mmCIF file of C-alpha atoms and ligand atoms in Angstrom:
data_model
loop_
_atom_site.group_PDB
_atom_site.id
_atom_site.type_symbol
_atom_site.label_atom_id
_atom_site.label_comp_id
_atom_site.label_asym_id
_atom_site.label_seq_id
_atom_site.Cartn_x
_atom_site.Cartn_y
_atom_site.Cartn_z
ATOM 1 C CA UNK J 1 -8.490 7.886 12.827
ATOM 2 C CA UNK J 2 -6.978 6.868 9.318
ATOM 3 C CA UNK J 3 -10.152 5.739 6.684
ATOM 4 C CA UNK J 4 -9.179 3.182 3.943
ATOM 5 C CA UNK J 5 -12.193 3.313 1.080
ATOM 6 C CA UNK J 6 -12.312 0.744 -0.909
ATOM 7 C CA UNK J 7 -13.337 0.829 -4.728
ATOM 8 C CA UNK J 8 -13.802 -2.990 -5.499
ATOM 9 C CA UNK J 9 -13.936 -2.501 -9.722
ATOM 10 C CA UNK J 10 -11.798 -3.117 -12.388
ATOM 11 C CA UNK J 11 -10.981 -3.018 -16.115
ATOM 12 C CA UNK J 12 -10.496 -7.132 -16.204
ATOM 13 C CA UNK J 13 -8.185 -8.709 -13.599
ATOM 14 C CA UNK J 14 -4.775 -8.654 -14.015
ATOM 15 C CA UNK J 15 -2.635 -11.944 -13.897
ATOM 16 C CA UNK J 16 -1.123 -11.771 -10.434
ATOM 17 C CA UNK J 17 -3.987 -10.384 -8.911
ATOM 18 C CA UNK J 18 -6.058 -12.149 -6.650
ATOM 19 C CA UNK J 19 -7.204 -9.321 -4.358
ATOM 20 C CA UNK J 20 -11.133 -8.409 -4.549
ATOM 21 C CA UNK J 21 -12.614 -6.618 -7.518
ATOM 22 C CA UNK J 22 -15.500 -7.111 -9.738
ATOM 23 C CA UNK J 23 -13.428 -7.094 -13.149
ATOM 24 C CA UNK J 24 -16.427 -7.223 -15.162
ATOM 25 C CA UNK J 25 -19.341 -5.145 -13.550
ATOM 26 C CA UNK J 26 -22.692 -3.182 -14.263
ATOM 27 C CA UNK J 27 -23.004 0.986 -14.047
ATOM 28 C CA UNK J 28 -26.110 -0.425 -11.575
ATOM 29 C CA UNK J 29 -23.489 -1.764 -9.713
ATOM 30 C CA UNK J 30 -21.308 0.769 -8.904
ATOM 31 C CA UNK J 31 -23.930 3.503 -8.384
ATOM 32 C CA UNK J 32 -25.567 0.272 -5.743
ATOM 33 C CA UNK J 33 -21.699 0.560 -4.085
ATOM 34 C CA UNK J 34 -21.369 4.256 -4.268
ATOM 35 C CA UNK J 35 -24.503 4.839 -2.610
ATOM 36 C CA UNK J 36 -23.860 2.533 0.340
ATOM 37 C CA UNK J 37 -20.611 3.642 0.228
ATOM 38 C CA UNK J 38 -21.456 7.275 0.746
ATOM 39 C CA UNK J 39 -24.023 6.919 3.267
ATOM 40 C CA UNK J 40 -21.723 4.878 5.431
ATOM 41 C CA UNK J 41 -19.231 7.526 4.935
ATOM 42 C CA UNK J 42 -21.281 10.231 6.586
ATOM 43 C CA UNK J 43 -22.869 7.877 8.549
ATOM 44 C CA UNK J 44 -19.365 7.895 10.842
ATOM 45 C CA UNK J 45 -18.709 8.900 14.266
ATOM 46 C CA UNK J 46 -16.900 12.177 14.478
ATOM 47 C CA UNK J 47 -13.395 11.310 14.846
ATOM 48 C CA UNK J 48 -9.673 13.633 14.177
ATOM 49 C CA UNK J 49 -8.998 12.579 10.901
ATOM 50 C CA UNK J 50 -5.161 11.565 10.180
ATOM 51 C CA UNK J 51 -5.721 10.434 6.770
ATOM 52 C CA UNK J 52 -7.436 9.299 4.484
ATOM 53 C CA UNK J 53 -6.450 6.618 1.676
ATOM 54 C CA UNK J 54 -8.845 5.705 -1.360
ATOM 55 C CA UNK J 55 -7.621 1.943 -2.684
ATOM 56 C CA UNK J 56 -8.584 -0.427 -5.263
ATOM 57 C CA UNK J 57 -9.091 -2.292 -7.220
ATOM 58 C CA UNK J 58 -9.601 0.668 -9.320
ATOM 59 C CA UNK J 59 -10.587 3.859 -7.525
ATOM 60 C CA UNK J 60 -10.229 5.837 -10.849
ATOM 61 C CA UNK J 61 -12.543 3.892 -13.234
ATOM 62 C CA UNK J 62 -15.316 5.649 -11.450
ATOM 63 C CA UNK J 63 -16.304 8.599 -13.767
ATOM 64 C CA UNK J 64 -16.502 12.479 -13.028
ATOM 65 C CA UNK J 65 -19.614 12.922 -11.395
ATOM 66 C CA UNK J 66 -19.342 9.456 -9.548
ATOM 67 C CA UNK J 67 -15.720 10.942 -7.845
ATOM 68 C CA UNK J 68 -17.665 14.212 -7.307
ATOM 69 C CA UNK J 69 -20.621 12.200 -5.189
ATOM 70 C CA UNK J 70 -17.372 9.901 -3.432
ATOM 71 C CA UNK J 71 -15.625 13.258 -2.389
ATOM 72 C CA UNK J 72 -18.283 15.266 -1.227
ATOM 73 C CA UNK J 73 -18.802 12.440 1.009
ATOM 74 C CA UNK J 74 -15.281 12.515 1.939
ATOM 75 C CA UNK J 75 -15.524 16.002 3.406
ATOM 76 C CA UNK J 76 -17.669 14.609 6.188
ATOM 77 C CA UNK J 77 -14.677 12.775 7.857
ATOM 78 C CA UNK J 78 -13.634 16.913 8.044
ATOM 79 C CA UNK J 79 -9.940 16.395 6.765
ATOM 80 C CA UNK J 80 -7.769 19.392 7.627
ATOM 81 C CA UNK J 81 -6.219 21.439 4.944
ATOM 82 C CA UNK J 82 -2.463 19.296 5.433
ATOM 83 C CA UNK J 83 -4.598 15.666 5.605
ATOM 84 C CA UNK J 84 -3.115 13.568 3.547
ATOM 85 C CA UNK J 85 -5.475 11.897 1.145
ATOM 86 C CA UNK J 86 -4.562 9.367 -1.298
ATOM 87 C CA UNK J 87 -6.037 7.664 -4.456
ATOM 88 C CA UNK J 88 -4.593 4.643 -6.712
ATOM 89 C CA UNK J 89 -4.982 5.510 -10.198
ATOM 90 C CA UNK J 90 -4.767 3.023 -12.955
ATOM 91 C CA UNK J 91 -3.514 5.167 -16.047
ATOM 92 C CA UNK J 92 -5.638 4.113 -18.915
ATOM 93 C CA UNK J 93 -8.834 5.342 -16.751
ATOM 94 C CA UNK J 94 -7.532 8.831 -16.239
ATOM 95 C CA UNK J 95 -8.404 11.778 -17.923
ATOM 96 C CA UNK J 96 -7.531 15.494 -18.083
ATOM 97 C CA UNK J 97 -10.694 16.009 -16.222
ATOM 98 C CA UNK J 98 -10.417 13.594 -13.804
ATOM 99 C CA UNK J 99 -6.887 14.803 -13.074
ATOM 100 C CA UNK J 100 -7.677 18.494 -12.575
ATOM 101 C CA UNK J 101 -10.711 17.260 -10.328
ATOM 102 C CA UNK J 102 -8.087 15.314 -8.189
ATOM 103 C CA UNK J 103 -5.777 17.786 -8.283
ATOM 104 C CA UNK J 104 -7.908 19.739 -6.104
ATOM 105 C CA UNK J 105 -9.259 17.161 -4.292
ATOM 106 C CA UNK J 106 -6.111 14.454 -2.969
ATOM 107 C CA UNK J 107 -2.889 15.632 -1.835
ATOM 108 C CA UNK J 108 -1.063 12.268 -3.198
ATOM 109 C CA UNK J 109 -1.649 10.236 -5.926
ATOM 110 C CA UNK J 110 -0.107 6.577 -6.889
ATOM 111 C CA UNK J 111 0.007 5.329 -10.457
ATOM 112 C CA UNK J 112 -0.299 1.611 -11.034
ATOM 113 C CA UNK J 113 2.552 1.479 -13.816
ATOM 114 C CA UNK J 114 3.473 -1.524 -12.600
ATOM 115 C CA UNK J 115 6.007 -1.908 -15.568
ATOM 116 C CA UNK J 116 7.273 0.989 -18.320
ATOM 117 C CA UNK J 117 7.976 -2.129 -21.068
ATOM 118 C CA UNK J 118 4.496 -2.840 -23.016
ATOM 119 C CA UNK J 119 5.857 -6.562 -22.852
ATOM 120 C CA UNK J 120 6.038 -7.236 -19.162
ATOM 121 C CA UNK J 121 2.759 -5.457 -18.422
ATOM 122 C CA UNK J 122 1.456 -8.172 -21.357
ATOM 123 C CA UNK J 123 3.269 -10.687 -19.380
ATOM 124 C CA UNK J 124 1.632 -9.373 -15.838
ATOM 125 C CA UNK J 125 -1.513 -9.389 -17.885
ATOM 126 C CA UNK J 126 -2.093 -6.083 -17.430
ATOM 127 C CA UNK J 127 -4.732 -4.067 -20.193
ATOM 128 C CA UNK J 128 -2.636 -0.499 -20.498
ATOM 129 C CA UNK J 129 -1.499 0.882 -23.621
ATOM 130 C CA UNK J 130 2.077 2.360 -24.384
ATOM 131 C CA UNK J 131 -0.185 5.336 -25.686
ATOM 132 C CA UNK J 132 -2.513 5.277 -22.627
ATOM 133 C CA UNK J 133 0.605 4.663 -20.006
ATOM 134 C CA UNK J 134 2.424 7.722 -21.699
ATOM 135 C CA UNK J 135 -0.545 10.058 -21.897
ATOM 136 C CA UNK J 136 -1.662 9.590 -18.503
ATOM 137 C CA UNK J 137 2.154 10.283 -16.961
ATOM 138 C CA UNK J 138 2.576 13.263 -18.823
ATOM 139 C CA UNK J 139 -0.842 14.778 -17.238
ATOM 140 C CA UNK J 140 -0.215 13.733 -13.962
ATOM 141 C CA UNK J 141 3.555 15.017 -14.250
ATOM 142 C CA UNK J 142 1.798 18.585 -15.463
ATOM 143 C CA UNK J 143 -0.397 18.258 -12.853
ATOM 144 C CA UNK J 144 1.749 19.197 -10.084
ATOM 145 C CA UNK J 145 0.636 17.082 -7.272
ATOM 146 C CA UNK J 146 1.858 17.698 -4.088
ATOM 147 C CA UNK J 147 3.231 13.740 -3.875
ATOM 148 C CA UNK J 148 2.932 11.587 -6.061
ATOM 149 C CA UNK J 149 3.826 7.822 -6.226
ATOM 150 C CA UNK J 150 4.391 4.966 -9.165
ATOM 151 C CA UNK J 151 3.907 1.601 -8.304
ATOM 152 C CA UNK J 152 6.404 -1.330 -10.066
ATOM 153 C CA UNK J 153 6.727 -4.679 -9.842
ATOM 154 C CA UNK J 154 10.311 -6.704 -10.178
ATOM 155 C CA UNK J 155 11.076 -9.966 -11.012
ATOM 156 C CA UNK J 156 8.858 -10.644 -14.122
ATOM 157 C CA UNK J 157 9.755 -13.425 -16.413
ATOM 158 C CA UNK J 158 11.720 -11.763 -18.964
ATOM 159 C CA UNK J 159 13.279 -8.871 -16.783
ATOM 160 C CA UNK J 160 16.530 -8.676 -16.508
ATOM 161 C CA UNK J 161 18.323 -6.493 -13.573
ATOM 162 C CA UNK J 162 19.630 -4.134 -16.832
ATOM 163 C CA UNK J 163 15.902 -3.991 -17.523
ATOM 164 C CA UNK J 164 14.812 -3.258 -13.883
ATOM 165 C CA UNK J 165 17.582 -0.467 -13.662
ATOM 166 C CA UNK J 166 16.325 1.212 -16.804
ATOM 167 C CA UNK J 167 12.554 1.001 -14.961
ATOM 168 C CA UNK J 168 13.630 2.353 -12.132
ATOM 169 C CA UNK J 169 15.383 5.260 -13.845
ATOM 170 C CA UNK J 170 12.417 6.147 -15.455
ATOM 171 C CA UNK J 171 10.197 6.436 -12.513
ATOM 172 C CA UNK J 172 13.080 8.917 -10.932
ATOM 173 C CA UNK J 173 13.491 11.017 -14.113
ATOM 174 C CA UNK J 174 9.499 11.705 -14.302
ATOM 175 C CA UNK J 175 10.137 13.376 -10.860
ATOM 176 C CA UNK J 176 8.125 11.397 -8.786
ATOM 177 C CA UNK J 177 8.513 11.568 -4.915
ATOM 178 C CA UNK J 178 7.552 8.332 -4.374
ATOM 179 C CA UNK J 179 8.489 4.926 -5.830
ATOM 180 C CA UNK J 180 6.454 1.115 -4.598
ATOM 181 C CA UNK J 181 8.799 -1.500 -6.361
ATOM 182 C CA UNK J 182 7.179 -4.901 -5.629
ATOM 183 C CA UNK J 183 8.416 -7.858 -5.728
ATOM 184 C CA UNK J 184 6.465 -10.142 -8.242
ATOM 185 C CA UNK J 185 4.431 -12.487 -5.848
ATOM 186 C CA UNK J 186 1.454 -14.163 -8.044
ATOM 187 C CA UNK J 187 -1.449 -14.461 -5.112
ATOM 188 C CA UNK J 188 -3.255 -18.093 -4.622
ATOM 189 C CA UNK J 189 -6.408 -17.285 -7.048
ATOM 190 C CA UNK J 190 -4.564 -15.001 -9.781
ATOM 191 C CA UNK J 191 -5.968 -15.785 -13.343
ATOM 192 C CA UNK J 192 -1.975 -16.026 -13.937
ATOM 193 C CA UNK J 193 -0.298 -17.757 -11.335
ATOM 194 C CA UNK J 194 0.583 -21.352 -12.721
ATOM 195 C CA UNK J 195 2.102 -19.197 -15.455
ATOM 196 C CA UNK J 196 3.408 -16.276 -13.438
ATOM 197 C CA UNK J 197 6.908 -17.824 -12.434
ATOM 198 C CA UNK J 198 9.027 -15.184 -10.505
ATOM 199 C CA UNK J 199 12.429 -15.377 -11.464
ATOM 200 C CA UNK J 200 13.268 -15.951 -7.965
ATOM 201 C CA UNK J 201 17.316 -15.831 -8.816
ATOM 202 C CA UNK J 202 17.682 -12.142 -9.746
ATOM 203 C CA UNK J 203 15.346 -11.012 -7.454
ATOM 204 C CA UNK J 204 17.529 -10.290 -4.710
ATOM 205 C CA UNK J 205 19.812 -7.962 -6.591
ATOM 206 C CA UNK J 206 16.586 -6.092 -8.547
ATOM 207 C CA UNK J 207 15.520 -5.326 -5.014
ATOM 208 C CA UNK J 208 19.335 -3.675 -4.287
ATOM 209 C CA UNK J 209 19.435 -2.608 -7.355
ATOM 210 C CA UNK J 210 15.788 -0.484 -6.440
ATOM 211 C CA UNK J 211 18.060 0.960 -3.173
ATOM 212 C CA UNK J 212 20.729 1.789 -4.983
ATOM 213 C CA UNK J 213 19.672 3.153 -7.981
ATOM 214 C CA UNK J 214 16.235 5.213 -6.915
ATOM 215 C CA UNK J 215 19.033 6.595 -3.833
ATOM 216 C CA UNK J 216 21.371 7.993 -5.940
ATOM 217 C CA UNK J 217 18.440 10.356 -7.188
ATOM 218 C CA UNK J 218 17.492 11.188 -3.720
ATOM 219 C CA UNK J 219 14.755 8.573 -3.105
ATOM 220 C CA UNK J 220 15.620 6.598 -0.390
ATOM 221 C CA UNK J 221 14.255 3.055 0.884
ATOM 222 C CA UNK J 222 12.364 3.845 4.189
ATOM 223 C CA UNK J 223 10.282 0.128 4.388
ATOM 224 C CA UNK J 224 11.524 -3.114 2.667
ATOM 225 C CA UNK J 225 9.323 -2.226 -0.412
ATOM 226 C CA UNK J 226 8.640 1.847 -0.275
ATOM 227 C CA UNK J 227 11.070 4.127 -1.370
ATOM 228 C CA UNK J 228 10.917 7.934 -0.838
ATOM 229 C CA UNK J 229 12.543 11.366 -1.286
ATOM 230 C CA UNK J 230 12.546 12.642 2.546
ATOM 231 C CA UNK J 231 9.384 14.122 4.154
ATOM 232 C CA UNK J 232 7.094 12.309 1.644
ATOM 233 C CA UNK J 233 6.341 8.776 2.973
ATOM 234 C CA UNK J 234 2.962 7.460 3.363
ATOM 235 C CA UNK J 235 1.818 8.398 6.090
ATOM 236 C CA UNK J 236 -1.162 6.347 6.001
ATOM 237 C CA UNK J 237 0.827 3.126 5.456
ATOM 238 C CA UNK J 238 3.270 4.085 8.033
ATOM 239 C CA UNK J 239 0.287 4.884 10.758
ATOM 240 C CA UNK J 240 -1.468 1.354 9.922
ATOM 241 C CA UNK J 241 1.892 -0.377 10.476
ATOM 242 C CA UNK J 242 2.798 1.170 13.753
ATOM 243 C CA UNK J 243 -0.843 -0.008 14.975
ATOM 244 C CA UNK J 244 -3.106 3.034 14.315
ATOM 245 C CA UNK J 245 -7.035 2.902 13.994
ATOM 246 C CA UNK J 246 -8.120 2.498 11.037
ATOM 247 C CA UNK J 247 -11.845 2.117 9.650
ATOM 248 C CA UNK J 248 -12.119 0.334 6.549
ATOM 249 C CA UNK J 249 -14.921 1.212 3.858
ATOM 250 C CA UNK J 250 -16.540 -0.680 1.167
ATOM 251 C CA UNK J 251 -15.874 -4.764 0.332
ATOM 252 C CA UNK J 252 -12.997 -6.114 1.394
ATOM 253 C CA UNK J 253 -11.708 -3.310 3.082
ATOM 254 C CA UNK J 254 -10.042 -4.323 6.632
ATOM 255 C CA UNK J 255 -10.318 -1.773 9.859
ATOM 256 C CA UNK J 256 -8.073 -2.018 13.025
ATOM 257 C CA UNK J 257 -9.723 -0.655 16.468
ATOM 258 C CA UNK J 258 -6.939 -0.922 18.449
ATOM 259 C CA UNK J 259 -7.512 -4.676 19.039
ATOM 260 C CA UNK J 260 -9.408 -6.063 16.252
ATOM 261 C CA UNK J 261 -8.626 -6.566 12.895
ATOM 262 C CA UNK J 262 -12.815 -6.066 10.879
ATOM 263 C CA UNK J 263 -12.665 -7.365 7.478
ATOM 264 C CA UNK J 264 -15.847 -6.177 5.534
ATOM 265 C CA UNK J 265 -17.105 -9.048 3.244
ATOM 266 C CA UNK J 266 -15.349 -9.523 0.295
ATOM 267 C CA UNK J 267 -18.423 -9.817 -1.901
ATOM 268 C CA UNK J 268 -20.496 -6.450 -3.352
ATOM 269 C CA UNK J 269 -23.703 -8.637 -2.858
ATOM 270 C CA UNK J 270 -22.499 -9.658 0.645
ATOM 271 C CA UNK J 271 -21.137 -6.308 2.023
ATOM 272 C CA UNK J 272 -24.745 -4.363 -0.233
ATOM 273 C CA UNK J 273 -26.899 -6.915 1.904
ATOM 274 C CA UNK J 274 -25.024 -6.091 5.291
ATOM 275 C CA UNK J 275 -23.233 -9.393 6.031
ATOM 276 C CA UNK J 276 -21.321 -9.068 8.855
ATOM 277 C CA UNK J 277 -17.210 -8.295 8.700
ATOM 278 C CA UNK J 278 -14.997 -10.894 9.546
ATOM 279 C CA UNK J 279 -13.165 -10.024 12.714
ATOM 280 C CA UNK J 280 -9.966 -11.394 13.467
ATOM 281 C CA UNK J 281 -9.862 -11.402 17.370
ATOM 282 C CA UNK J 282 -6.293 -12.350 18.550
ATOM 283 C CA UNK J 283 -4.717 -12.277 22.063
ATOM 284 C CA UNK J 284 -3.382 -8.680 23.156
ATOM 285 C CA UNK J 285 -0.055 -9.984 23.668
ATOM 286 C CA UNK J 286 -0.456 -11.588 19.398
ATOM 287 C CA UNK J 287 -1.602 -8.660 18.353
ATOM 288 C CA UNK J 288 0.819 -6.553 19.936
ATOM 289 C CA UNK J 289 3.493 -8.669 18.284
ATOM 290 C CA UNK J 290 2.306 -8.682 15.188
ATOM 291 C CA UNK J 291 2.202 -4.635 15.283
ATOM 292 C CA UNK J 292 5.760 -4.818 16.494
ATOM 293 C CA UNK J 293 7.117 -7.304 13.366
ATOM 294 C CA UNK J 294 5.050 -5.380 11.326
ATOM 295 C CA UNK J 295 6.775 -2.089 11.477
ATOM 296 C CA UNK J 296 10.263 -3.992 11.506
ATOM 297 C CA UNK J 297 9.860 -3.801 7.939
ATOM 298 C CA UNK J 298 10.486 -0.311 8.027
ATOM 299 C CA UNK J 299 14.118 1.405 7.707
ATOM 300 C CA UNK J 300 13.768 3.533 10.911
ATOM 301 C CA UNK J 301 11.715 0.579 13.376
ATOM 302 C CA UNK J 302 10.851 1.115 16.574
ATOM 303 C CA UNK J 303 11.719 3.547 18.960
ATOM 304 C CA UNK J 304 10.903 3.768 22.798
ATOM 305 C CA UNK J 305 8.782 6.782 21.946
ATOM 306 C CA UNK J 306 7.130 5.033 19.257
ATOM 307 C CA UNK J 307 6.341 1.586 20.599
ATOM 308 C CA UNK J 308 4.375 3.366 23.715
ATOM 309 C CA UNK J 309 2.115 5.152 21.522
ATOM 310 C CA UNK J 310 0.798 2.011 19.965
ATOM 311 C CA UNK J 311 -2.438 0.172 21.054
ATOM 312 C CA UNK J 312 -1.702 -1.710 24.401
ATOM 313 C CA UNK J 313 2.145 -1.317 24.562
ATOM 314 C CA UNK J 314 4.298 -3.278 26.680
ATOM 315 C CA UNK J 315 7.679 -1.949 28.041
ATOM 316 C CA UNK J 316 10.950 -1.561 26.039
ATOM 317 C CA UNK J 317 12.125 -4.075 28.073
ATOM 318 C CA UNK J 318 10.170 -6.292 27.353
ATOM 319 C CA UNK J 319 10.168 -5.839 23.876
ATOM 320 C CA UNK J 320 14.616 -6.081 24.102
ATOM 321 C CA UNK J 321 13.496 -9.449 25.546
ATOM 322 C CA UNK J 322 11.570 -10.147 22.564
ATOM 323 C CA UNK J 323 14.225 -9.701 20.039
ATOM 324 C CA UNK J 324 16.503 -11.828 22.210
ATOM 325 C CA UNK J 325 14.263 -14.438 21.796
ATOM 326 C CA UNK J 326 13.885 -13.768 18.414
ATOM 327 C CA UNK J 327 17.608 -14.063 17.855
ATOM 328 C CA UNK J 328 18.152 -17.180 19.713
ATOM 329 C CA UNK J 329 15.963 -18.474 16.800
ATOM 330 C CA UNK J 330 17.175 -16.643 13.753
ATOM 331 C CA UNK J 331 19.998 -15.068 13.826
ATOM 332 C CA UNK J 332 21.683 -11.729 15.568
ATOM 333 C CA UNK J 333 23.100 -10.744 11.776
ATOM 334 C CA UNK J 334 19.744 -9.340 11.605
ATOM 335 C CA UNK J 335 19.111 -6.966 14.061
ATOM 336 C CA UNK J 336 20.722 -3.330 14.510
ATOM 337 C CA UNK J 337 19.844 -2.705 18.169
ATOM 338 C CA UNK J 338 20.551 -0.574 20.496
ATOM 339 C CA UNK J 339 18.825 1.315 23.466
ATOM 340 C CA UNK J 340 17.285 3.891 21.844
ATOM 341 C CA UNK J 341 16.415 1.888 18.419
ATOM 342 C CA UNK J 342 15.417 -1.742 17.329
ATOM 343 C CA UNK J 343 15.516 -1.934 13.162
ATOM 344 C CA UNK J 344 16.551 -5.098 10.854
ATOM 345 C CA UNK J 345 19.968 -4.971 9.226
ATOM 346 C CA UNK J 346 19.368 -5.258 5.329
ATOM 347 C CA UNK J 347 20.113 -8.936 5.429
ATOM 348 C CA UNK J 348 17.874 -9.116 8.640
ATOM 349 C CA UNK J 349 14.852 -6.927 6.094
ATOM 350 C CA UNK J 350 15.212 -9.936 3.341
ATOM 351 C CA UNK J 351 14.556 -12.695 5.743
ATOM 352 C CA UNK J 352 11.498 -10.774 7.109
ATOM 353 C CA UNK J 353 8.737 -13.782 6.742
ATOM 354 C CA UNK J 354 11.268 -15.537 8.929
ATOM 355 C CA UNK J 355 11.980 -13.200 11.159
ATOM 356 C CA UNK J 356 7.824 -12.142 11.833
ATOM 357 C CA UNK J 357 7.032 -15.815 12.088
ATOM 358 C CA UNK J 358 9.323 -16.477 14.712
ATOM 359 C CA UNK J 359 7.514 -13.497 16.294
ATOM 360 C CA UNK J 360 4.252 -14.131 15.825
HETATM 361 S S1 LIG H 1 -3.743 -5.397 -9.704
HETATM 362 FE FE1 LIG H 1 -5.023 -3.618 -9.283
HETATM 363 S S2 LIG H 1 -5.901 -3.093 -11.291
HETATM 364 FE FE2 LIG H 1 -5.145 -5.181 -11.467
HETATM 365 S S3 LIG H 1 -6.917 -6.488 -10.969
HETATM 366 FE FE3 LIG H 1 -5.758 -6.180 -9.077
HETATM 367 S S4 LIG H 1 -6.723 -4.453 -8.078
HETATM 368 FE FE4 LIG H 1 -7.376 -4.422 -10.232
#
């Protein structure tokens, strides 16, 4: 089983943001959402944990002793020494104390930089300091943790690709393991996104420019939008996309059982009173399809060996058929096939949306 946790606060909302957090919230509140949270943590069944993966909003704007309570009830899901466990950290909310604690606590660790320029992260509406961005690296560089990931985002108004390389060349030299580089998508909701524009011309070459530049030091693109130095992907992400369980934790936070996507209520008052989740109940043969384009995003795809292990596999066969299909109504530029292996050619990886919705 892979557990998502879900920390739904944060210091404001950023522009392009429209996922769920409280940005302005009570201490009551959080200690309301860590209790519930906890008991429903040790409240599981017993299950072999894969991983574990502690998400946000914010998870580190929790303080000391509220991350001590969160991970003591963490070590009921009985995570083996070489579990990976992750946790988003926003820089300005981390300290050196919170960073030893998590040292010793998470195996990976993902800063939301987001952007190195003071400017842009104005211009994504984001709250961090130079000072604050700076400080917090230089711990979490000190800090030694086994993996650790920054996040970025491309294609801000006022970036250009000299910018972008510059960013990316800065995530690399800190010696991170790990780079996100997303492109700037303002969500439906965003405080920011009638001003947000994407500039939608370079975006294509920032997003080669993030492949070529992040491989030549040794970090290489494994999904469209994850880039890593071999041997440390996410292997949370990477089990959710090839259709593993998953039980999702706190508001907001989605599950999969194998069938059925759960979607806990993306309210704290809701998911505190015990509304129900929303479940999102598709047909086998939908669901198995949407698995499949899912993990088409990722550099490697699907293998024979792989497809079978997920949730209600078809054959290979039938899944050749598929992309034949899928071809007939695309195009075969964007498929690398072959017996053995199914994967997107990169021109096939940036018409994605396309390609998934003719699958779906
Ligand atoms: S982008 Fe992250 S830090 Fe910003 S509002 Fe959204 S969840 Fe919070």
């Amino acid at each position: 089983m892979n557990y998502y946790i879900h920390i739904p606060f944060c210091n404001g909302k950023c522009g392009y943001c429209a996922f769920y957090s409280e940005g302005c919230f009570t201490p009551q509140m959080v200690e309301m959402w860590l209790d519930k949270c906890c008991r429903k943590i040790t409240g599981l069944p017993p299950a072999e944990c894969e991983t574990i993966y502690i998400g946000g909003g914010t998870p580190t704007i929790l303080t000391l002793p509220q991350l001590e309570r969160l991970f003591d009830a963490v070590s009921a899901l009985r995570p083996a020494a070489e579990t990976e466990i992750s946790i988003e950290a926003n820089p300005e909310t981390l300290t050196e104390e919170k960073i030893s604690f998590l040292r010793e606590h998470v195996n990976r660790i993902s800063i939301g930089v987001q952007s190195f320029s003071e400017n842009l992260r104005r211009t994504l509406g984001r709250k961090c300091s130079q000072t604050a961005l700076e400080n917090a690296l230089k711990l979490v560089k000190k800090a030694r943790f086994p993996h650790w990931n920054i996040d970025l985002i491309y294609a801000i108004p006022g970036q250009t690709p000299e910018m972008w390389q510059s960013e990316l060349q800065q995530a690399a030299n800190l010696g991170c393991d790990h780079v996100s580089c997303y492109n700037l998508t303002p969500e439906e909701g965003a405080r920011l996104a009638a001003e947000l524009i994407p500039d939608e011309e370079n975006s294509v070459i920032m997003w080669e420019l993030a492949q070529n530049t992040l491989s030549s030091y040794g970090i290489k693109r494994y999904e469209i939008s994850n880039y890593a130095r071999p041997g440390s992907e996410c292997h949370h992400n990477c089990n959710v996309w090839q259709g593993g369980l998953l039980t999702g934790i706190g508001p907001a936070a989605a599950g999969f059982d194998g069938r059925r996507r759960i979607i806990q209520p993306d309210s704290l008052t809701e998911w505190l009173n015990d509304a129900p989740p929303f479940i999102d109940e598709i047909s086998v043969e939908e669901r198995r399809n949407e698995i499949f384009a899912v993990n088409l995003r990722t550099v490697d795809g699907w293998t024979p060996e792989k497809w079978e292990k997920v949730p209600n596999a078809d054959s290979w066969e039938e899944r050749q058929r598929i992309i034949r299909e899928t071809i007939a109504q695309t195009s075969e530029k964007f498929f690398d096939i072959s017996p053995e292996r199914i994967t997107l050619s990169p021109d096939g990886s940036l018409f994605w949306n396309t390609i998934a919705e003719s699958m779906i």
